One Martini backbone bead per residue (centre of mass of N, CA, C, O) as a GRO file, in nm:
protein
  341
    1UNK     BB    1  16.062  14.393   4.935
    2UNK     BB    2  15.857  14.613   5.046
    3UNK     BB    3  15.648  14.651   4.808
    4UNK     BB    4  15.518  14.359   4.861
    5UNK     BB    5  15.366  14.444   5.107
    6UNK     BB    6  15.237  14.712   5.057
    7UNK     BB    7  15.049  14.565   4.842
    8UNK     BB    8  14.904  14.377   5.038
    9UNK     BB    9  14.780  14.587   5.227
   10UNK     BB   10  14.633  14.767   4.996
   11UNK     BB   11  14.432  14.502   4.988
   12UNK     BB   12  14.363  14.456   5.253
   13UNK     BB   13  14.213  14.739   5.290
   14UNK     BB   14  14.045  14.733   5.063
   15UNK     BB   15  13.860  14.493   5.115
   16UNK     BB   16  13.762  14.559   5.349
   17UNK     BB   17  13.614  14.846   5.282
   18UNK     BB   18  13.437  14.690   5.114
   19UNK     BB   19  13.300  14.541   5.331
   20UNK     BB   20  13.217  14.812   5.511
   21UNK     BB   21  13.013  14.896   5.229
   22UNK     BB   22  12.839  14.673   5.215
   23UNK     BB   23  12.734  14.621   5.494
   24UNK     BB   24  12.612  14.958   5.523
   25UNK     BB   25  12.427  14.898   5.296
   26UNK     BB   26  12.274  14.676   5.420
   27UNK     BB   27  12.198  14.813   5.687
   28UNK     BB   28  12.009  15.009   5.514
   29UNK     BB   29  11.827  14.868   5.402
   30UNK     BB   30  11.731  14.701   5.653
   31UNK     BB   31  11.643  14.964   5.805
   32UNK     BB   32  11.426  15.094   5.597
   33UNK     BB   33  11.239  14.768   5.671
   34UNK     BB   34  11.219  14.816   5.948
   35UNK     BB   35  11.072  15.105   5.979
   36UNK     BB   36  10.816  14.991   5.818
   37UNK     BB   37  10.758  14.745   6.008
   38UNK     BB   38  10.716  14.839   6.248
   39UNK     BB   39  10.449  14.843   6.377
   40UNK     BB   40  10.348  14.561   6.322
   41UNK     BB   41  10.584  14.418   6.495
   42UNK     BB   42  10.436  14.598   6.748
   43UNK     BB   43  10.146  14.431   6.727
   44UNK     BB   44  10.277  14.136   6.733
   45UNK     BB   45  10.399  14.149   6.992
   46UNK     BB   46  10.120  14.214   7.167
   47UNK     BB   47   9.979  13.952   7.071
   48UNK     BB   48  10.217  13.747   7.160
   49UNK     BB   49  10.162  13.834   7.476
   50UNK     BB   50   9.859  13.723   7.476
   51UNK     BB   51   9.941  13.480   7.345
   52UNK     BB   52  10.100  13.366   7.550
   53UNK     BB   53   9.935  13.437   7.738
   54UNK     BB   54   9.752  13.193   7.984
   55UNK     BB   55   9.452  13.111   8.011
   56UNK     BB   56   9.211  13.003   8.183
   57UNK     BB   57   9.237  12.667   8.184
   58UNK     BB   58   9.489  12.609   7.960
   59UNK     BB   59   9.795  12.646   8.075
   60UNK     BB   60  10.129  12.565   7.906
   61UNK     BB   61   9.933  12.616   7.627
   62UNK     BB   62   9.977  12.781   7.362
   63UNK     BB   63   9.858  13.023   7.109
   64UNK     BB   64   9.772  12.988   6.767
   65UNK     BB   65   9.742  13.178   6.564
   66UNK     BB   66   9.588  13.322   6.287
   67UNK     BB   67   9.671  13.372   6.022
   68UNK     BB   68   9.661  13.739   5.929
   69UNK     BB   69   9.693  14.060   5.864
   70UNK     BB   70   9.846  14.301   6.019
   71UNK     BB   71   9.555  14.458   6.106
   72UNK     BB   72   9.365  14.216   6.192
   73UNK     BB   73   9.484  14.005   6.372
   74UNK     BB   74   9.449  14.103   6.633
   75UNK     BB   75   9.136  14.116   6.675
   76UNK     BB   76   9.116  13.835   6.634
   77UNK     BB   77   9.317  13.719   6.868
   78UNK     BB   78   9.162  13.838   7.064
   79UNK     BB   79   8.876  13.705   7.009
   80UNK     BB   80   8.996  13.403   7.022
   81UNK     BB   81   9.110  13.359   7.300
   82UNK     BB   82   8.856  13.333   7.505
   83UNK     BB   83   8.765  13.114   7.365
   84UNK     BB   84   8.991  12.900   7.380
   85UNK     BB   85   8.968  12.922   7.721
   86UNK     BB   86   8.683  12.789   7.704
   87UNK     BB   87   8.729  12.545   7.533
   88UNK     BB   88   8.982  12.388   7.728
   89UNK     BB   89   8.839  12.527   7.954
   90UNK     BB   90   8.615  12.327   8.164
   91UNK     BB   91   8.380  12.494   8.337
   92UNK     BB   92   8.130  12.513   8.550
   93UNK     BB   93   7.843  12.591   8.479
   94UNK     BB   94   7.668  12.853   8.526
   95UNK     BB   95   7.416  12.980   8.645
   96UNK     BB   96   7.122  13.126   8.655
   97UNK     BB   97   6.895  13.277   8.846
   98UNK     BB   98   6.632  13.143   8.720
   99UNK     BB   99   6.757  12.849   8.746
  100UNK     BB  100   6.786  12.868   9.035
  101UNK     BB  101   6.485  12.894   9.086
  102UNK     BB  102   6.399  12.620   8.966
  103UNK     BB  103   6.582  12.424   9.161
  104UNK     BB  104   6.452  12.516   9.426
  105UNK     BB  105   6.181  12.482   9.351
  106UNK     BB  106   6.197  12.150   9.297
  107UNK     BB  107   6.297  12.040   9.505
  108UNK     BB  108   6.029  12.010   9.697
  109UNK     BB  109   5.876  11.861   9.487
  110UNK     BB  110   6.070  11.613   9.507
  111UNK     BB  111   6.053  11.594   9.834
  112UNK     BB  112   5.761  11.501   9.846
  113UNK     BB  113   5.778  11.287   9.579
  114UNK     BB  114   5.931  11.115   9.758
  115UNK     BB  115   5.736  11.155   9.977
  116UNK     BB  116   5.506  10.900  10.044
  117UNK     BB  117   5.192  10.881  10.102
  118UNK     BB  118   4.997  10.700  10.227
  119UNK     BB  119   4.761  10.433  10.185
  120UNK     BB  120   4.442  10.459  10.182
  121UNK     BB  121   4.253  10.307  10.344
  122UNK     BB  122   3.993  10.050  10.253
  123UNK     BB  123   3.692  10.018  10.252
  124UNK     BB  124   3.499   9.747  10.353
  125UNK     BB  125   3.207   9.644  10.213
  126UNK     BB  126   2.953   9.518  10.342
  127UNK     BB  127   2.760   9.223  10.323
  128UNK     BB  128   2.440   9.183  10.266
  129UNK     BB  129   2.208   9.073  10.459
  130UNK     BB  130   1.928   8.883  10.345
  131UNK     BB  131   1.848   9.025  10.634
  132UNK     BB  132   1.805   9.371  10.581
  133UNK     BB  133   1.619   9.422  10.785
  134UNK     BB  134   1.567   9.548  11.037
  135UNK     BB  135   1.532   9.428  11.375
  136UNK     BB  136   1.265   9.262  11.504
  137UNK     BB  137   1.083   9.204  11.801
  138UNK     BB  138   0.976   8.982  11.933
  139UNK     BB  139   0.672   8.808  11.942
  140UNK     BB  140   0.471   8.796  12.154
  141UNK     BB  141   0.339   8.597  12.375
  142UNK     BB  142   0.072   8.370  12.399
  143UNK     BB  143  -0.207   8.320  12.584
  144UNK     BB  144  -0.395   8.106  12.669
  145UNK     BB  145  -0.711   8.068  12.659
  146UNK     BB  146  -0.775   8.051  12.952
  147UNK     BB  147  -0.634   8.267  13.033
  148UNK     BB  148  -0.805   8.460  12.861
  149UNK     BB  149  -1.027   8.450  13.052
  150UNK     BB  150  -0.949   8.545  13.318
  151UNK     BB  151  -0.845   8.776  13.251
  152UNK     BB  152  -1.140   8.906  13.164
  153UNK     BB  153  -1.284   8.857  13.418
  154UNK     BB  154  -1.053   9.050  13.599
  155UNK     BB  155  -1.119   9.317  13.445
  156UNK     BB  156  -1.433   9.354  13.503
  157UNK     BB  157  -1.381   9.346  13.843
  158UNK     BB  158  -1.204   9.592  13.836
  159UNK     BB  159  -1.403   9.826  13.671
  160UNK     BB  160  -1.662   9.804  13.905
  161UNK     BB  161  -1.509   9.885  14.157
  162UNK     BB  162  -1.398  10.153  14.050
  163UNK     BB  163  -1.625  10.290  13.990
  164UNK     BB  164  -1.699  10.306  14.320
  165UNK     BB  165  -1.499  10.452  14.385
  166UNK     BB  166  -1.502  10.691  14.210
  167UNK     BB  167  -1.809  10.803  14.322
  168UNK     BB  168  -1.626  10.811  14.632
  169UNK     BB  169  -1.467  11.069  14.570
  170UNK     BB  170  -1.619  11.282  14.401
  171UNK     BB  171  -1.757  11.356  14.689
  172UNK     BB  172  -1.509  11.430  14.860
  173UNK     BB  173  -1.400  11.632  14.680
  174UNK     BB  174  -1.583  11.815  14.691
  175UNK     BB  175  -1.581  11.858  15.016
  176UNK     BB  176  -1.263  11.999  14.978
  177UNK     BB  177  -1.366  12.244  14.807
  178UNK     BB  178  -1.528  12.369  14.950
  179UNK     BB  179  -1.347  12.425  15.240
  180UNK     BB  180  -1.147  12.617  15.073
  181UNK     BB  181  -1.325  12.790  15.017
  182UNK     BB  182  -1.389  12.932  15.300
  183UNK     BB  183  -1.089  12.968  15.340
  184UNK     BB  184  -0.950  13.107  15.101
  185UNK     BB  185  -0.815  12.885  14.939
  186UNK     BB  186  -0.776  12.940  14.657
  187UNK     BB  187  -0.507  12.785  14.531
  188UNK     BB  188  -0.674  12.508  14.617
  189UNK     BB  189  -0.976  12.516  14.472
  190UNK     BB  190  -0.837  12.502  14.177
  191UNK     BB  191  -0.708  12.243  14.193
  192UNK     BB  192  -0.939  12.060  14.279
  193UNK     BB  193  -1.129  12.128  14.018
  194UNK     BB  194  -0.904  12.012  13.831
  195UNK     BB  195  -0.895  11.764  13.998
  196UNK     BB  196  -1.238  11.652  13.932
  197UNK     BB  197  -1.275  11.701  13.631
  198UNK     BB  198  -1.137  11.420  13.568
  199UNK     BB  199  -1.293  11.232  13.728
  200UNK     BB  200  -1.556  11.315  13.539
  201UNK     BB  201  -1.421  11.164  13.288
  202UNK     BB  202  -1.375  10.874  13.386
  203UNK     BB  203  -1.671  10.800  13.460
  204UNK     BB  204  -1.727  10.782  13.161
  205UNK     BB  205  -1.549  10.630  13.014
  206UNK     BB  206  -1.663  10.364  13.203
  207UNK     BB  207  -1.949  10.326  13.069
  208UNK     BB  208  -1.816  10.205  12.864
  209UNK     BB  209  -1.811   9.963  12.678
  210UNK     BB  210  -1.602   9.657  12.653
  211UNK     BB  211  -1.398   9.415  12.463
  212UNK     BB  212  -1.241   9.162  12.581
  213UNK     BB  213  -1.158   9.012  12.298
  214UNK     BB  214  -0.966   9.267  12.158
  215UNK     BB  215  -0.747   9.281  12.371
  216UNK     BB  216  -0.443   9.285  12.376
  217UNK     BB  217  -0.378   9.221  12.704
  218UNK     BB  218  -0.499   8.960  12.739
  219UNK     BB  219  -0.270   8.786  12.478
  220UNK     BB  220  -0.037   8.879  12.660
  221UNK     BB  221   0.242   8.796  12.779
  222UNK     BB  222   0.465   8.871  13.025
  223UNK     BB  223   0.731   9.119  13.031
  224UNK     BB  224   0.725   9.252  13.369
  225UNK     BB  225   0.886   9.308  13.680
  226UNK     BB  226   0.743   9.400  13.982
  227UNK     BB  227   0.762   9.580  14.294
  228UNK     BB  228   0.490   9.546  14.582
  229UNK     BB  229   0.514   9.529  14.913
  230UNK     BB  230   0.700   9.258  14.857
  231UNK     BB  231   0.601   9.222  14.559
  232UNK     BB  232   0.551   9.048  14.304
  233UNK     BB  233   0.519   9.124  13.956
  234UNK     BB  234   0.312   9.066  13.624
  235UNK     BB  235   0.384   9.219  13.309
  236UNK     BB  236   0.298   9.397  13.029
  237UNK     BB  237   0.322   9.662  12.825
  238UNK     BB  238   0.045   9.747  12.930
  239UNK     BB  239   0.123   9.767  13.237
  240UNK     BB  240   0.388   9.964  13.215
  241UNK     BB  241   0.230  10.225  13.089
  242UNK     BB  242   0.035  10.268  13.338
  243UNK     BB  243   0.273  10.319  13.548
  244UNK     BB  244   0.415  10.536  13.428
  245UNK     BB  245   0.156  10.737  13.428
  246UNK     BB  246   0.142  10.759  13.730
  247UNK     BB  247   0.441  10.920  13.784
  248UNK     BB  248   0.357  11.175  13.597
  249UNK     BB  249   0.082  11.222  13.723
  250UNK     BB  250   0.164  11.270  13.987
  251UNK     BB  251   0.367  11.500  13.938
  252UNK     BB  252   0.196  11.713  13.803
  253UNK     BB  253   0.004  11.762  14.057
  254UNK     BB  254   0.245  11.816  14.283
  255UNK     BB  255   0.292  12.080  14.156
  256UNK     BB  256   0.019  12.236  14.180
  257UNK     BB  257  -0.034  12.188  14.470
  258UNK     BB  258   0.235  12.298  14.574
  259UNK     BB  259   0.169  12.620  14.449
  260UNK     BB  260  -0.058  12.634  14.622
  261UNK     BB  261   0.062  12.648  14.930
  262UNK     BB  262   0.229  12.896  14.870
  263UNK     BB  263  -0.002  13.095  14.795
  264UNK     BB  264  -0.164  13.035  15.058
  265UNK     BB  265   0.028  12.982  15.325
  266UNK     BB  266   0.119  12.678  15.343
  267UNK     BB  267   0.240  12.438  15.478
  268UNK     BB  268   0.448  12.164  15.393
  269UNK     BB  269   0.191  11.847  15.284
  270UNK     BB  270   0.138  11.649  15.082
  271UNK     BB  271  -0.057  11.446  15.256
  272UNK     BB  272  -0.339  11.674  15.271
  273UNK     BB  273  -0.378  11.647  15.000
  274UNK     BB  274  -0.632  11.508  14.766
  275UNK     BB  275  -0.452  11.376  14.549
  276UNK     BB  276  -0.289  11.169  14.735
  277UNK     BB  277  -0.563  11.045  14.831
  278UNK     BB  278  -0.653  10.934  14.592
  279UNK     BB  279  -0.446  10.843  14.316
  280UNK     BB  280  -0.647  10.826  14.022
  281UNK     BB  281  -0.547  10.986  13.826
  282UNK     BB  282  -0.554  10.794  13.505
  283UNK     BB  283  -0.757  10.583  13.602
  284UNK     BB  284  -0.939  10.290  13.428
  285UNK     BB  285  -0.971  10.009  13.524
  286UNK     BB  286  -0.668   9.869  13.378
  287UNK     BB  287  -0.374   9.621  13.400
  288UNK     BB  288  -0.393   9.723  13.698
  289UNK     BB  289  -0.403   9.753  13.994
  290UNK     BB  290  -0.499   9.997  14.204
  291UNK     BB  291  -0.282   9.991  14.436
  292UNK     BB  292  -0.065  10.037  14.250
  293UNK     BB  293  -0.124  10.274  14.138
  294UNK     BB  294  -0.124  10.464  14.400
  295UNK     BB  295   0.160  10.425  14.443
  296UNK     BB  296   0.312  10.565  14.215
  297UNK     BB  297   0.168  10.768  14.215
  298UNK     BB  298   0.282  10.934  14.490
  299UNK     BB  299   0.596  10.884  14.388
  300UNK     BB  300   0.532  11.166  14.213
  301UNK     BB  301   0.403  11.342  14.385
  302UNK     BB  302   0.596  11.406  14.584
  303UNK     BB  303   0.821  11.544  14.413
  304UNK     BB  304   0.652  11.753  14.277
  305UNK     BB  305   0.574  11.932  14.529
  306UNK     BB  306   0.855  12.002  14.620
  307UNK     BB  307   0.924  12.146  14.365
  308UNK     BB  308   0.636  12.365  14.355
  309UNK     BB  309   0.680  12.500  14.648
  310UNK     BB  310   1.038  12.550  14.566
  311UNK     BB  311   1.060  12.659  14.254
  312UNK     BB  312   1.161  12.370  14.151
  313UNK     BB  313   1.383  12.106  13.924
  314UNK     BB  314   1.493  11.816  14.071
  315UNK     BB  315   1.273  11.578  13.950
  316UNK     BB  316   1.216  11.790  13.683
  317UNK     BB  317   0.957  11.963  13.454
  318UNK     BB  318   0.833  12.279  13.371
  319UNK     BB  319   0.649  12.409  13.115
  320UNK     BB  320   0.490  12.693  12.960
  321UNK     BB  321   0.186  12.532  12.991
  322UNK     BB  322   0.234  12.369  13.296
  323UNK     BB  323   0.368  12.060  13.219
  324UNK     BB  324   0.492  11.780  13.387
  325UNK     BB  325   0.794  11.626  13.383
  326UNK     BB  326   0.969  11.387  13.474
  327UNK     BB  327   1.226  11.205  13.478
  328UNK     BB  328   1.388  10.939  13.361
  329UNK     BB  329   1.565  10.779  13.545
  330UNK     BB  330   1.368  10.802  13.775
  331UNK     BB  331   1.167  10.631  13.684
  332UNK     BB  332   1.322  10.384  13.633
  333UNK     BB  333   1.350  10.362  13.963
  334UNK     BB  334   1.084  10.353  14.102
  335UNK     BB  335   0.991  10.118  13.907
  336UNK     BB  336   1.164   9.873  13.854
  337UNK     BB  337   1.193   9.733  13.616
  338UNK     BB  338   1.180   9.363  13.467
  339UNK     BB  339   1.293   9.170  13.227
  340UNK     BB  340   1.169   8.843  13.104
  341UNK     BB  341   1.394   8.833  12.819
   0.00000   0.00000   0.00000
């Protein structure tokens, strides 16, 4: 009876033993393809982590490497992880610095081209009128034939009386300028004889016989009022010429005579020049009477002396010729002319 435990002992220690030499042995061939795979396994260990650890923008989704042999592996799976991890994670693309330059540089140009400038108004040319040529002024009317006969015998009778009365001024003038002479007034009797040689131009003048049927003031008719005396008068444009004429040339002669009397030391009296009593300076005996003439020249003449023997120019303009010309607005004030059309 002890016999067989003892007998069944010795087997069940046996196989156990069998055991324990088989799996030791198994364990041990198992060791040494351990230890040749070590290396490769620490290198896969190390993908596993690269590879699991995940990507910017990958989120909780593993990496699943390209199975490729254990020595190359590793390089593929690091160089394809980075590539992988920008494939499914689409962030927005920087831009480069050259790119943002020109996305600046655009941006202006961009809202110009949307502010857009007004459309610049288009003038519309007039269609010229069928009478391009500037406008003429009416033709002056003609005075009938009546009128124009007493116009021409009255035109006579003006200029045989001037002729008249300009031979004894200039007899006048004559002893005023010898007088001046002895007076030793040098500085006035140089203006007086320049204004005698004018009066004995115009005797020669007068002397030449006139056409007066030829006369355009003839057949012109009135077309200026002007008050002389309180007295209306009207004349056409040839004798509103005559009246301009008679207060420039007053102006003239009076600064002339003015500038005499201040170098000979003498006291300003316009009035006791010989140009101002006589007046005549200028008049043909034609267009306008005699009286009308003189009173414009004198209007002419008082302020001109005064320009002259004060050496200033209030009333006009004196040239570096000599010649001396009033004011234009003056002078329109003085004649006071009224057109009748």
């Amino acid at each position: 009876m002890e016999t067989r435990p003892m007998k069944r002992a010795k087997v069940f220690n046996s196989a156990l033993l069998f055991l324990v030499v088989s799996a030791s042995a198994t364990a041990y061939a198992q060791g040494g393809g351990e230890k040749k795979d070590t290396p490769a396994h620490g290198k896969a260990a190390q993908v596993d982590k690269h590879t699991q650890a995940p990507a910017p923008g990958q989120g909780k989704k593993a990496a699943r490497p390209t199975p490729a042999p254990a020595a190359q592996q590793p390089q593929r799976v690091q160089a394809a992880t980075p590539a992988r991890g920008r494939s499914q994670a689409k962030p927005t693309p920087v831009q480069a610095p050259q790119q943002r330059q020109r996305v600046q540089a655009s941006t202006p140009n961009r809202g110009r081209s949307a502010a857009r400038p007004a459309p610049t108004p288009v003038v519309q040319q007039r269609q010229p009128v069928q009478a391009s040529a500037p406008r003429r002024p009416a033709p002056p009317m003609a005075v009938p034939a009546a009128d124009q006969r007493q116009r021409a015998q009255a035109e006579q009778q003006r200029a045989a009386q001037y002729r008249q009365r300009l031979d004894q001024q200039v007899r006048l003038g004559q002893q005023q300028a010898a007088q001046a002479q002895q007076q030793k007034r040098a500085a006035q009797y140089r203006a007086q004889q320049q204004y005698l040689a004018q009066l004995r131009a115009q005797q020669l003048r007068l002397q030449t016989a006139r056409n007066y049927s030829n006369d355009p003031y003839i057949r012109m008719a009135p077309s200026y009022r002007y008050a002389y005396s309180g007295v209306n008068r009207e004349t056409n444009q040839y004798g509103a010429d005559v009246l301009r004429q008679a207060v420039n040339y007053g102006y003239q002669e009076g600064v002339r005579f003015g500038q005499a009397d201040r170098q000979d030391g003498l006291t300003p009296n316009f009035q006791n020049s010989y140009a101002y009593r006589d007046a005549n300076y200028g008049y043909a005996g034609n267009y306008v009477d005699q009286s009308d003439y003189n009173y414009y020249f004198r209007q002419g003449f008082q302020r001109g002396y005064t320009d002259g023997y004060n050496s200033r120019s209030q009333y006009g303009t004196t040239f570096a010729n000599g010649n001396s010309s009033i004011l234009a607005g003056l002078l329109t004030t003085i004649l006071g002319l009224t057109s009748l059309r």
